[in-house]
Coordinates of C-alpha atoms in Angstrom, one line a residue:
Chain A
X1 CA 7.2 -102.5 -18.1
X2 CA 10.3 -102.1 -17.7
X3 CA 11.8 -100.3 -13.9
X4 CA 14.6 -98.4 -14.5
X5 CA 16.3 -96.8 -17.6
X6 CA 20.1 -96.8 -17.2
X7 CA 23.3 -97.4 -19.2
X8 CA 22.5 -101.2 -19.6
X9 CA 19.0 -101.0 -20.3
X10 CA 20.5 -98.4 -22.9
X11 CA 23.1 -101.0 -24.8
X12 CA 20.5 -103.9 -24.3
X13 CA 17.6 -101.8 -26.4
X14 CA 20.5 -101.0 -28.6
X15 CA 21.7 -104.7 -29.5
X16 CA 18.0 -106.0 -29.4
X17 CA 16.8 -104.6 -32.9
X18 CA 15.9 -101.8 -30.6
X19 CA 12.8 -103.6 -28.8
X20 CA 12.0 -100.8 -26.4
X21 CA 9.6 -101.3 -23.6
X22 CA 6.3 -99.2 -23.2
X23 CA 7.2 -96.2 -21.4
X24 CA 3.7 -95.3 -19.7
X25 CA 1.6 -98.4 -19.7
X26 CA -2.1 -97.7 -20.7
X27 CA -4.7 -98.5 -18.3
X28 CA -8.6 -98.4 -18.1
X29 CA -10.3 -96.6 -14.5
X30 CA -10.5 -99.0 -11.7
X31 CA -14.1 -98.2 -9.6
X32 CA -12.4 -96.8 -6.5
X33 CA -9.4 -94.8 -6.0
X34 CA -7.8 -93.3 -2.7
X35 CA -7.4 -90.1 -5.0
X36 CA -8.5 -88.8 -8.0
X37 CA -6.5 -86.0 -10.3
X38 CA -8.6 -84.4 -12.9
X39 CA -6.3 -83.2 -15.4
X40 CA -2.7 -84.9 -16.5
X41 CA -0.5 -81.8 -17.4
X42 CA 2.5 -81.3 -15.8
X43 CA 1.4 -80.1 -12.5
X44 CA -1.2 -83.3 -12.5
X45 CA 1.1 -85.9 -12.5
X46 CA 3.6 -84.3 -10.7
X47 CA 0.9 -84.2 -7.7
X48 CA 0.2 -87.7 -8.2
X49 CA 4.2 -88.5 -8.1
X50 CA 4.4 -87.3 -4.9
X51 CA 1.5 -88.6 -3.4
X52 CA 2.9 -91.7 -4.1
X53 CA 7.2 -90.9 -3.1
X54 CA 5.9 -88.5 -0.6
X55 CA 2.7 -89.2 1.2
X56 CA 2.2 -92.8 0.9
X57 CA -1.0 -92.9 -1.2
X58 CA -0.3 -94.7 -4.5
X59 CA -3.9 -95.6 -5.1
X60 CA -4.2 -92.8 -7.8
X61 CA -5.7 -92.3 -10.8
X62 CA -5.2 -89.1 -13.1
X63 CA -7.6 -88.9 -15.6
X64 CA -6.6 -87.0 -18.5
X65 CA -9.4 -85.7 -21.1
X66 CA -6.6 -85.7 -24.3
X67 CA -2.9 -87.2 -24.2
X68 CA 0.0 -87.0 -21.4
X69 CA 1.8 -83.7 -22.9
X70 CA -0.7 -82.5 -25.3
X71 CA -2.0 -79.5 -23.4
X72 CA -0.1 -76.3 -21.8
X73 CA 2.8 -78.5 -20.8
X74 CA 3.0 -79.1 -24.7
X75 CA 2.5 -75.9 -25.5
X76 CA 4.4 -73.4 -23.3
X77 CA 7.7 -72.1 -24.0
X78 CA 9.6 -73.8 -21.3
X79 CA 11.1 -71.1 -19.4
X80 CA 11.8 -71.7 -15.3
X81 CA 13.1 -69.3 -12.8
X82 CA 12.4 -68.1 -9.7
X83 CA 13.1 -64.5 -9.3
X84 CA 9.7 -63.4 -8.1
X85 CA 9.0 -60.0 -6.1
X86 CA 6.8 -60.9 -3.7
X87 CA 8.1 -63.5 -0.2
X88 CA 5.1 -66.0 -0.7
X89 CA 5.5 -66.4 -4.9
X90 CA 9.7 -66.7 -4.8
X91 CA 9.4 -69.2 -1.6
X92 CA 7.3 -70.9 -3.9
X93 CA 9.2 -70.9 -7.3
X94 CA 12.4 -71.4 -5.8
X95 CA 10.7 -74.6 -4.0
X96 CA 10.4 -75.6 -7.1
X97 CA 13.5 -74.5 -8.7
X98 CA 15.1 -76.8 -5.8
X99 CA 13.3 -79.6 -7.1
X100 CA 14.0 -79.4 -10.7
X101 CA 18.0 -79.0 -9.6
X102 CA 17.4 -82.8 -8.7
X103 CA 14.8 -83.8 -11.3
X104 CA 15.8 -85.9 -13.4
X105 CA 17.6 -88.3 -11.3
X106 CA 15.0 -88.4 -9.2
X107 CA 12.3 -89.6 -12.0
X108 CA 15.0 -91.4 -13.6
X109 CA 13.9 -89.8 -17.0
X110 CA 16.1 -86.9 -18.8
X111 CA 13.8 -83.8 -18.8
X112 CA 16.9 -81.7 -20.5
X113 CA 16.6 -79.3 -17.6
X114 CA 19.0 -77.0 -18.9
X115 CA 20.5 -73.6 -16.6
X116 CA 21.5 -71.5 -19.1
X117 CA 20.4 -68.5 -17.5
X118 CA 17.2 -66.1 -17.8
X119 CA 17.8 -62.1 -18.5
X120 CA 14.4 -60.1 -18.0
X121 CA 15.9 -56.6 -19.7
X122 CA 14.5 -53.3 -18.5
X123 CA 13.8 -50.2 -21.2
X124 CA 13.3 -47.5 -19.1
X125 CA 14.8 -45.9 -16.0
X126 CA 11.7 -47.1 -13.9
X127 CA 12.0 -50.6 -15.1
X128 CA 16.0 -50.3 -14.0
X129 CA 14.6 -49.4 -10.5
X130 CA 11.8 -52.1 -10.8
X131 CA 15.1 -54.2 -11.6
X132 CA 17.3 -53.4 -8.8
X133 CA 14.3 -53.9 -6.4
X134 CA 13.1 -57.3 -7.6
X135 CA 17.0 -58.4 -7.6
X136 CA 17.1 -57.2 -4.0
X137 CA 14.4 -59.2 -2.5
X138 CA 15.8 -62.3 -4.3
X139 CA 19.1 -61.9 -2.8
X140 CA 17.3 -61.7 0.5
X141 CA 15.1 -64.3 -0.2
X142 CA 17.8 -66.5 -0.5
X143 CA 17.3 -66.7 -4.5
X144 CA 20.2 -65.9 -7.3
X145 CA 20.0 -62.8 -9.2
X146 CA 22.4 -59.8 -10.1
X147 CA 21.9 -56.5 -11.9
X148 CA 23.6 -56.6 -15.3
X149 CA 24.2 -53.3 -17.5
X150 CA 23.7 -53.2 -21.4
X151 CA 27.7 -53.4 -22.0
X152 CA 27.4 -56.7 -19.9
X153 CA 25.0 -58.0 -21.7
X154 CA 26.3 -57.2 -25.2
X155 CA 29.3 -58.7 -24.4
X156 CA 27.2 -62.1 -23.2
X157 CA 24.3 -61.9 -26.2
X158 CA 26.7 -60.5 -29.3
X159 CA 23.6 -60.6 -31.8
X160 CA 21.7 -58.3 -29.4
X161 CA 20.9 -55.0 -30.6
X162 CA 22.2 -52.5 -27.5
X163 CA 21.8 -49.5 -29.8
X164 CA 20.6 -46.0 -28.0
X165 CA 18.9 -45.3 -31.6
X166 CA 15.8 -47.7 -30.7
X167 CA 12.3 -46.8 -29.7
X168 CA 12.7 -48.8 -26.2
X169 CA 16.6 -49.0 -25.7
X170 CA 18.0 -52.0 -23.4
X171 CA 19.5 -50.5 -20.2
X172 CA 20.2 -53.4 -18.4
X173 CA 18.6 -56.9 -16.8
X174 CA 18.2 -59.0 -14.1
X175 CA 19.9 -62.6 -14.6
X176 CA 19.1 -65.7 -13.0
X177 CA 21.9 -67.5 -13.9
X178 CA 19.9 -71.1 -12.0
X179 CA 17.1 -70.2 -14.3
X180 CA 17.0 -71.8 -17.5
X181 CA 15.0 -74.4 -19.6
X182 CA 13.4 -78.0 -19.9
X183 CA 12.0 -80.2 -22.4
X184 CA 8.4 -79.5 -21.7
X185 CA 6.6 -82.6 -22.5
X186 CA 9.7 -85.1 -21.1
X187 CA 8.4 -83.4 -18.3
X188 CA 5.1 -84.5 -18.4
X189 CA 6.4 -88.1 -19.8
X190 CA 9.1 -88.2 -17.0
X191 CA 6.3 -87.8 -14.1
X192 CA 3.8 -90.1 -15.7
X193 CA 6.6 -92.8 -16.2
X194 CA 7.5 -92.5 -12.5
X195 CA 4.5 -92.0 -11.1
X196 CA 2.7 -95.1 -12.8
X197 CA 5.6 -97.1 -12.0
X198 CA 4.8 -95.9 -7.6
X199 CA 1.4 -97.6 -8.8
X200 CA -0.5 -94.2 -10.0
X201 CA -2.6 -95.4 -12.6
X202 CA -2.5 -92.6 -15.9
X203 CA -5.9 -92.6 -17.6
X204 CA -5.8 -91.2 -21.0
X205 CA -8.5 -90.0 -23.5
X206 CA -10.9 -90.5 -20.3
X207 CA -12.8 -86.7 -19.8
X208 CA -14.8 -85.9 -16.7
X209 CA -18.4 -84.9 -17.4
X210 CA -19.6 -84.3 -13.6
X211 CA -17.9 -84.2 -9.9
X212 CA -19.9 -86.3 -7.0
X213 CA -21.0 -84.3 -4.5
X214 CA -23.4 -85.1 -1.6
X215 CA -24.0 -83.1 1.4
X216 CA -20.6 -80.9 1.0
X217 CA -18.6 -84.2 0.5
X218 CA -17.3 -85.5 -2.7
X219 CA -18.3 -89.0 -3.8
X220 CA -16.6 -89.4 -7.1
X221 CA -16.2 -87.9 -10.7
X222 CA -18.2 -89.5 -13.8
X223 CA -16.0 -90.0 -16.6
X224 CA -16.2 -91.2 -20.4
X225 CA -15.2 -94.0 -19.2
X226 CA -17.3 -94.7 -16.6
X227 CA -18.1 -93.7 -12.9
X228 CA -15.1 -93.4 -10.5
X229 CA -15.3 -93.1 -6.6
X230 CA -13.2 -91.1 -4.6
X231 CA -13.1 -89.5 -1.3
X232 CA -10.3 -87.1 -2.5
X233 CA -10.2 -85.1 -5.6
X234 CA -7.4 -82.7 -7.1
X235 CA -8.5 -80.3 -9.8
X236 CA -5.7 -79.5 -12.2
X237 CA -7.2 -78.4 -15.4
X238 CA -5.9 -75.1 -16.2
X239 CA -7.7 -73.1 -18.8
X240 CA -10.8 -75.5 -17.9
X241 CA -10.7 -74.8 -13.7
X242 CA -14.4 -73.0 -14.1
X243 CA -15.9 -75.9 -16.1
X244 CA -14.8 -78.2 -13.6
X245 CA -15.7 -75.7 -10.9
X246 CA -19.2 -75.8 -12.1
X247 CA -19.6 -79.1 -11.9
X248 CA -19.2 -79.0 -8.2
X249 CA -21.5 -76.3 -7.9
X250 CA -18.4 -74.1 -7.2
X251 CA -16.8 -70.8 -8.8
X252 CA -12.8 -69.5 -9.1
X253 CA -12.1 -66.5 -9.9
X254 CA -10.0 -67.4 -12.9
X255 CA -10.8 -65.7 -16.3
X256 CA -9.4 -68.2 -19.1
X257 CA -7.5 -66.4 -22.6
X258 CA -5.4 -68.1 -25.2
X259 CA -2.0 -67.6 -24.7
X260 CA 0.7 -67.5 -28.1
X261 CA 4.0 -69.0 -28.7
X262 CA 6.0 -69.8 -31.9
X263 CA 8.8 -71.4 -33.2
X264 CA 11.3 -70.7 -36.0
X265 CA 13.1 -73.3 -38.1
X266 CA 16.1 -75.3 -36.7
X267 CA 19.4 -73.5 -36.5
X268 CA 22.8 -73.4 -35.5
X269 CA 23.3 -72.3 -31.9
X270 CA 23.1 -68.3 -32.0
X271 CA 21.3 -68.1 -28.7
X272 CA 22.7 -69.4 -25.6
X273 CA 20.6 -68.1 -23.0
X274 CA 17.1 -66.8 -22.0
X275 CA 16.0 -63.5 -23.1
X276 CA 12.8 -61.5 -21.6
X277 CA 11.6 -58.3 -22.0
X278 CA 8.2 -56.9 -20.0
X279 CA 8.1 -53.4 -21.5
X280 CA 8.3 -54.8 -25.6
X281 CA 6.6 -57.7 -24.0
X282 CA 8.1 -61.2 -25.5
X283 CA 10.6 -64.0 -24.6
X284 CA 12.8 -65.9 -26.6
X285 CA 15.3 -69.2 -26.5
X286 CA 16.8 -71.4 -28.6
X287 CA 16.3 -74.9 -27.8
X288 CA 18.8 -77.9 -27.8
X289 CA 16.6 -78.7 -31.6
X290 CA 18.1 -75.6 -32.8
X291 CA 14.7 -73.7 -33.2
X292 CA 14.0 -70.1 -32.0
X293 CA 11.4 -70.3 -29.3
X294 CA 8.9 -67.1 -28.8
X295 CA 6.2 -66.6 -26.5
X296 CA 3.7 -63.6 -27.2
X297 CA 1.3 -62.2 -25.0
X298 CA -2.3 -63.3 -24.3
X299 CA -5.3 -61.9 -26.2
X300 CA -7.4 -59.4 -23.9
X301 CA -10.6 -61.7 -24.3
X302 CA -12.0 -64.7 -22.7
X303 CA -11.5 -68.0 -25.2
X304 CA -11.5 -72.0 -24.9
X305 CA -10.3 -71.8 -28.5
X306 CA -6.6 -72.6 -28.0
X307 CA -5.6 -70.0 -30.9
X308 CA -5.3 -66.1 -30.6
X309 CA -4.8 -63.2 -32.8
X310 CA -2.7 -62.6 -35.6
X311 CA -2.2 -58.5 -33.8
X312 CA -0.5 -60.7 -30.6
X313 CA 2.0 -62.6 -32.8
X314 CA 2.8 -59.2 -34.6
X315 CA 3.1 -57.3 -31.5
X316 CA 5.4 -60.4 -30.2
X317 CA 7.4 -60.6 -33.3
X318 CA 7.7 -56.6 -33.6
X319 CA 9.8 -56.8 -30.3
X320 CA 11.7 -59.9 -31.1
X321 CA 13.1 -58.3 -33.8
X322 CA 13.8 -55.0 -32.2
X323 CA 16.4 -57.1 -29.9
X324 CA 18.0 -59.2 -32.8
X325 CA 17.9 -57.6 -35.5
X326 CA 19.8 -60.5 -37.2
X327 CA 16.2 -62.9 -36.8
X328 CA 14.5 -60.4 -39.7
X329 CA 14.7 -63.3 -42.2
X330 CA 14.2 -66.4 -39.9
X331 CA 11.2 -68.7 -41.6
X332 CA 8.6 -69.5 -38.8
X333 CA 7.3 -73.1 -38.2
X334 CA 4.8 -73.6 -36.3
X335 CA 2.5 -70.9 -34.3
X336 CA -0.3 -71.8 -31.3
X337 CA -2.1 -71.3 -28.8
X338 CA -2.9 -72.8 -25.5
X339 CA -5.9 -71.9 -22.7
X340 CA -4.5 -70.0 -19.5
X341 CA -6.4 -69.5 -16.5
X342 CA -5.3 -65.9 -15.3
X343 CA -6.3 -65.1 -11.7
X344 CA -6.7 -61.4 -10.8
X345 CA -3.5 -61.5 -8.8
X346 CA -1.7 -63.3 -11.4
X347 CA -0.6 -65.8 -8.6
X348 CA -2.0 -69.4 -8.1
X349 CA -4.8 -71.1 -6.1
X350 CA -3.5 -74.0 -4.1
X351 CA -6.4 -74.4 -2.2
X352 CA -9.7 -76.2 -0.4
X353 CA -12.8 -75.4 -1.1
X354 CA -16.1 -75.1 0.4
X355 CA -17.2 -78.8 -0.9
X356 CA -14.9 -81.5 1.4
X357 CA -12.2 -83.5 0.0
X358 CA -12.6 -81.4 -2.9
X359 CA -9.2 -79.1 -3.6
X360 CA -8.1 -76.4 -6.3
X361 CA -5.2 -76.3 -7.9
X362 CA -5.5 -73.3 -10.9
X363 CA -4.8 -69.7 -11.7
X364 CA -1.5 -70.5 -13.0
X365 CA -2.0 -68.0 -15.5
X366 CA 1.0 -67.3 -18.1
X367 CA 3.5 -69.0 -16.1
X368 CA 2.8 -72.5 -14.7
X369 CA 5.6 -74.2 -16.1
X370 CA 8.5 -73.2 -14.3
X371 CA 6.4 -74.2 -11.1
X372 CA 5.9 -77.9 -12.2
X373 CA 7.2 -79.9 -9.8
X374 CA 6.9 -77.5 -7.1
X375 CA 3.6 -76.9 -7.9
X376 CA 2.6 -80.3 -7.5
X377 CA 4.7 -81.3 -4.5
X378 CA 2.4 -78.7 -1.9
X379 CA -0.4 -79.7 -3.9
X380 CA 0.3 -83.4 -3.1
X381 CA 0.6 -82.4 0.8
X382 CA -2.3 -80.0 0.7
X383 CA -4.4 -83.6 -0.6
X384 CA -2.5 -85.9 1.8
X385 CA -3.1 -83.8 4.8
X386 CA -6.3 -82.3 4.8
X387 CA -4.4 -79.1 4.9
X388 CA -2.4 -76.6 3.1
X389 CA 1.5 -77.3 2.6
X390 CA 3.4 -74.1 4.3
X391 CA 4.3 -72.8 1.3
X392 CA 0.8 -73.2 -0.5
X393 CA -1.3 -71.4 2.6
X394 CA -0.5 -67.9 1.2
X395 CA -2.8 -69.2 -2.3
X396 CA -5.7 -70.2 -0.3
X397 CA -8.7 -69.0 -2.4
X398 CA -10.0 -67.1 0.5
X399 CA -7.5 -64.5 -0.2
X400 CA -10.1 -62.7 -2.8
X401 CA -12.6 -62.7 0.0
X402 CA -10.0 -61.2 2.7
X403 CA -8.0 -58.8 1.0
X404 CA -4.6 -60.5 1.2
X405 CA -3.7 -61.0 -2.6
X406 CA -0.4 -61.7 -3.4
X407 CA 0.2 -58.7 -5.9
X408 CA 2.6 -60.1 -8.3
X409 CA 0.8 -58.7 -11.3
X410 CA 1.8 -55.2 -10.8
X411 CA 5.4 -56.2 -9.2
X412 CA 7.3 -58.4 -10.9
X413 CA 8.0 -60.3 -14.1
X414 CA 4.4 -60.3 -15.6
X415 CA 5.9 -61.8 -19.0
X416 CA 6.4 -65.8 -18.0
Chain B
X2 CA -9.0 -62.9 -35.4
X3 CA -12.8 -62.0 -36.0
X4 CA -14.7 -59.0 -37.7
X5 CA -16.8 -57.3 -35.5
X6 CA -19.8 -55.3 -36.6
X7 CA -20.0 -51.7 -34.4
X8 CA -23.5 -50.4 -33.5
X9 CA -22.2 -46.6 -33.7
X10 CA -20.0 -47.0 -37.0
X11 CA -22.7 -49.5 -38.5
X12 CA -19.2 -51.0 -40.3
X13 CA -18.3 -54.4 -39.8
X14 CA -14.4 -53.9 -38.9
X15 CA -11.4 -55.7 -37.8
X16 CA -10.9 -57.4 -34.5
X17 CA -8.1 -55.7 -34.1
X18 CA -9.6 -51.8 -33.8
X19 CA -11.6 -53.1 -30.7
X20 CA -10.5 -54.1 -27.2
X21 CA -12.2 -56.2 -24.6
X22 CA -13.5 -54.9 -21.9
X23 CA -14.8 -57.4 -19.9
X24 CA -17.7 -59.4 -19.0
X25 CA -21.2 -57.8 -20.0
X26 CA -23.9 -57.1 -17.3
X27 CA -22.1 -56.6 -13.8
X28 CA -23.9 -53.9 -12.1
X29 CA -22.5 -52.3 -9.2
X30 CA -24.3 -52.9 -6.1
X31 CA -27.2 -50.5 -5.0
X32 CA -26.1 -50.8 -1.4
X33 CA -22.4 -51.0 -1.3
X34 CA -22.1 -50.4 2.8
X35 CA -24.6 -53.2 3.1
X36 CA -22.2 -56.0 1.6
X37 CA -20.3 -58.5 3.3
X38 CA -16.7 -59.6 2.2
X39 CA -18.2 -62.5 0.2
X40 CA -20.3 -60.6 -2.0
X41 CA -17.7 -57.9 -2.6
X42 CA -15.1 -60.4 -4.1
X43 CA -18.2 -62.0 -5.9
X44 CA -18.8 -58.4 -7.3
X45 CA -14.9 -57.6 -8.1
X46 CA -13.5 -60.8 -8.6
X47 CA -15.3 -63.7 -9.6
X48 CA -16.4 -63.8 -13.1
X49 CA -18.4 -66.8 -15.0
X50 CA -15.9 -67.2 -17.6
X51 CA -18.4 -69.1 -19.3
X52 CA -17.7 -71.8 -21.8
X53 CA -20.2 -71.1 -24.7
X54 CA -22.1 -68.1 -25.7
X55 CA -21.6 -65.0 -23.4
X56 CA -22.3 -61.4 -23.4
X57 CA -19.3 -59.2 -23.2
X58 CA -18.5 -55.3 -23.4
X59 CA -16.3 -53.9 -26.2
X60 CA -15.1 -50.5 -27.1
X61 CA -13.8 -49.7 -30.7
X62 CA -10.8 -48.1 -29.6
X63 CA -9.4 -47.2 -33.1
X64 CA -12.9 -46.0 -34.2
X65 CA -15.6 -44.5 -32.5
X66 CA -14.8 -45.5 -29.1
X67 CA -17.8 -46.3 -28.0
X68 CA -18.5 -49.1 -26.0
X69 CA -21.2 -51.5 -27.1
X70 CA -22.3 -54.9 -26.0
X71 CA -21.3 -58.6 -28.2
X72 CA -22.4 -61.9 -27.6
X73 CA -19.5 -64.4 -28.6
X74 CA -18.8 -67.8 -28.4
X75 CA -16.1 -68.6 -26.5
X76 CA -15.4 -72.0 -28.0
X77 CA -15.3 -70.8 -31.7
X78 CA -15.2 -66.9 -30.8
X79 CA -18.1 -66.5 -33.1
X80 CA -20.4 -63.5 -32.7
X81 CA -23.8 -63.8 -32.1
X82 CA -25.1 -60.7 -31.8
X83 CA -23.8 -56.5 -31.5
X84 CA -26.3 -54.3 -29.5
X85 CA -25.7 -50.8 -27.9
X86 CA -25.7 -50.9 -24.1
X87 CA -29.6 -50.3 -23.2
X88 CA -30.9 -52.4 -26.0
X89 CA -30.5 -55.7 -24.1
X90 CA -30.6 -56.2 -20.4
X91 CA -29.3 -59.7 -18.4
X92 CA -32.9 -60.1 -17.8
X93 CA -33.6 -60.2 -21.6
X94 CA -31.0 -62.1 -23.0
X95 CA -29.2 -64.2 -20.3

């Protein structure tokens, strides 16, 4: 496999009747690991990357039940920013924004992060005050965001309907203007690539049936493929936390719902930047393809089924079109759905748990993209040290048994 | 999207006149100043989220608005079975 892409390795591929090297070599499960990641989404390999850069431990495996990119990370409408209400979740997110500033060089794979800015647009005079408040603590949390009023953002978003005549009027927004976009599964390719080449070895089409555990200690997961044994093992399964929960006998208080998105047919730029909106409830970018990206809302029920209801895309596409008016007669491509594990806090666990060398990290919810590489890097530390990362202590699972959630749900940008 | 038959109505009606209301069968404790901090976050915040066939509460919120008790399937959100609450316990049927 080839080490490095760069600017020769580019022209040589070129002038070679394009004889391209494997980009993730596939590999079958070793017995014994140092660590074991169930899961390979994003925030999977991404833990396993930086147990290898950052800890030291390259004798990894992530074992993936599908594909590298063929779960949320596929699926999600690749929004990041940072501009979180509460200390712990912006610390967090902006750790992460930090990280994908430097991303791509660092994994030496192009993962199109693109800051094009993020507006989350208020409707009412208490979502202008909701607004100015989140926009403060971001300023004094040390993260970029300004108030903009609807003139403003006319003038930046032409096609956007500003009129007063509207059910739920635009008044104004927060922007990010660091937040922005990537390309979701060069994400997940770009950590897989550089973590397999630290040594990590990426299992694919390999799904664990049971989790090891004697006397409170984890032993080892059994696989498709075969046993595997492990002192140490990350869950990062997402929608599927409580199935693999059970299997070590324990619970999280995640509750898992399909989550919509949709995309239109490719067009010629008209939208240059981010656009969110809590109150109509939907989000919408163009990506670098050309095609309209929209994320809905996720269906009230519980679900494993990765598809939702038709009422959710309506209710998404009903607001869409109240702010751009000019997408009436866009032709739709392709519409999905993808398994979130919501936790009642609506922030993440980054945790222990009560069975040793066995640690949680889930309850991403709506939003677990932006946090990627964030996400993973305290995750990695919280497996390499026996103990939480700084920033991951305030997402300790205890929390629902203490009191001290982290009350994002109410506060702050509940659309992701 | 799924049809839901409502006990009250006795009409099999759209999904979308219906809203979720949660998991089925989670009784409030009997002795609430007896309960440590455990069991109230068991009680408040930990659900099974069960993958498979679970009993769930439902109120047809664009009909009768009654709520009523469904078993679904969470894998192919089939329904199993519509009862009114009383007619099954988590004894019965769990």
């Amino acid at each position: 496999m080839q080490k490095k892409y760069s600017w020769y390795s580019l022209l040589k591929a070129g002038f070679s009747d394009q004889d391209w090297d494997q980009a993730i070599p596939l590999v079958e499960p070793k017995s014994k690991y140092d660590v074991i990641i169930i899961g390979g989404g994003g925030h999977g390999l991404a833990t396993a990357y930086y147990l290898a850069k950052e800890c030291g431990i390259t004798n990894v495996a992530v074992v993936e039940k599908g594909y590298i990119g063929g779960g949320n990370t596929g699926r999600n409408t690749t929004i990041i920013r940072s501009n979180y209400l509460r200390d712990e979740a912006s610390s967090l997110y902006e750790h992460s924004m930090k990280l994908w500033e430097g991303l791509s060089e660092d994994l030496n794979f192009n993962v199109m992060f693109s800051q094009r800015g993020v507006y989350n647009l208020g409707h009412t005079l208490q979502d202008m005050r909701d607004i100015e408040r989140r926009v403060n603590a971001n300023v004094l949390n040390g993260v970029d965001a300004v108030v903009v009023d609807a003139k403003e953002i006319k003038e930046q978003i032409p096609i956007i309907n500003t009129s007063k005549n509207v059910r739920y009027p635009i008044m104004g927004s927060s922007f990010q203007a660091r937040g922005g976009v990537a390309r979701h599964d060069g994400v997940a390719w770009g950590f897989a690539r550089a973590a397999s080449i630290l040594g990590v070895d990426i299992i694919q089409n390999c799904e664990v049936i049971d989790i090891e555990v004697e006397e409170g200690r984890v032993k080892g997961v059994k696989t498709t493929k075969g046993d595997i044994i492990a002192d140490r093992v990350g869950c990062v399964s997402a929608g599927h936390s409580s199935v693999i929960a059970k299997m070590a006998g324990l619970k999280v208080p995640v509750e898992s719902h399909p989550l919509q998105a949709f995309v239109s047919e490719a067009m010629k730029p008209i939208l240059h930047t981010v656009v969110m909106s809590n109150a109509v409830h939907g989000y919408v970018s163009q990506s670098d393809k050309g095609d309209l990206v929209i994320g809905a809302g996720i269906d009230g029920y519980n679900s494993y089924a990765q598809r939702g209801s038709a009422k959710i895309v309506e209710h998404c596409a009903a607001a869409i079109l109240e702010l751009f008016p000019i997408f009436s007669r866009v032709r739709m491509n392709r519409q999905w759905g993808g398994i979130v594990d919501v936790c009642p806090d609506a922030c993440p666990i980054i945790s222990p748990t009560k069975v040793e060398g066995l640690y949680f990290n889930c309850g991403w919810g709506t939003g677990g993209f932006k946090a990627t590489p964030g996400s993973g890097n305290v995750f990695a530390h919280t497996i390499a040290q026996d103990k939480q990362h700084e920033l991951a202590e305030p997402f300790h699972i205890d929390r629902f048994t203490s009191g001290a959630l982290i009350d994002e749900h109410g506060a702050a940008g509940v659309a992701h | 999207m799924f049809l839901i038959d409502c006990p009250y109505c006795k009409e099999s009606r759209d999904q979308n006149e219906f809203s979720p209301a949660g998991e089925a069968f989670i009784a409030r404790p009997q002795n609430p100043e007896d309960l440590s901090d455990a069991e109230w976050a068991d009680y408040v915040f930990y659900r099974s989220n069960h993958k498979g066939d679970q009993w769930e509460q439902w109120v047809h919120t664009n009909g009768c608005r009654k709520y009523f008790l469904v078993k679904r399937s969470t894998i192919s959100h089939e329904i199993i079975k519509v009862a009114a609450f009383g007619e099954v316990t988590s004894d019965s049927e769990l």
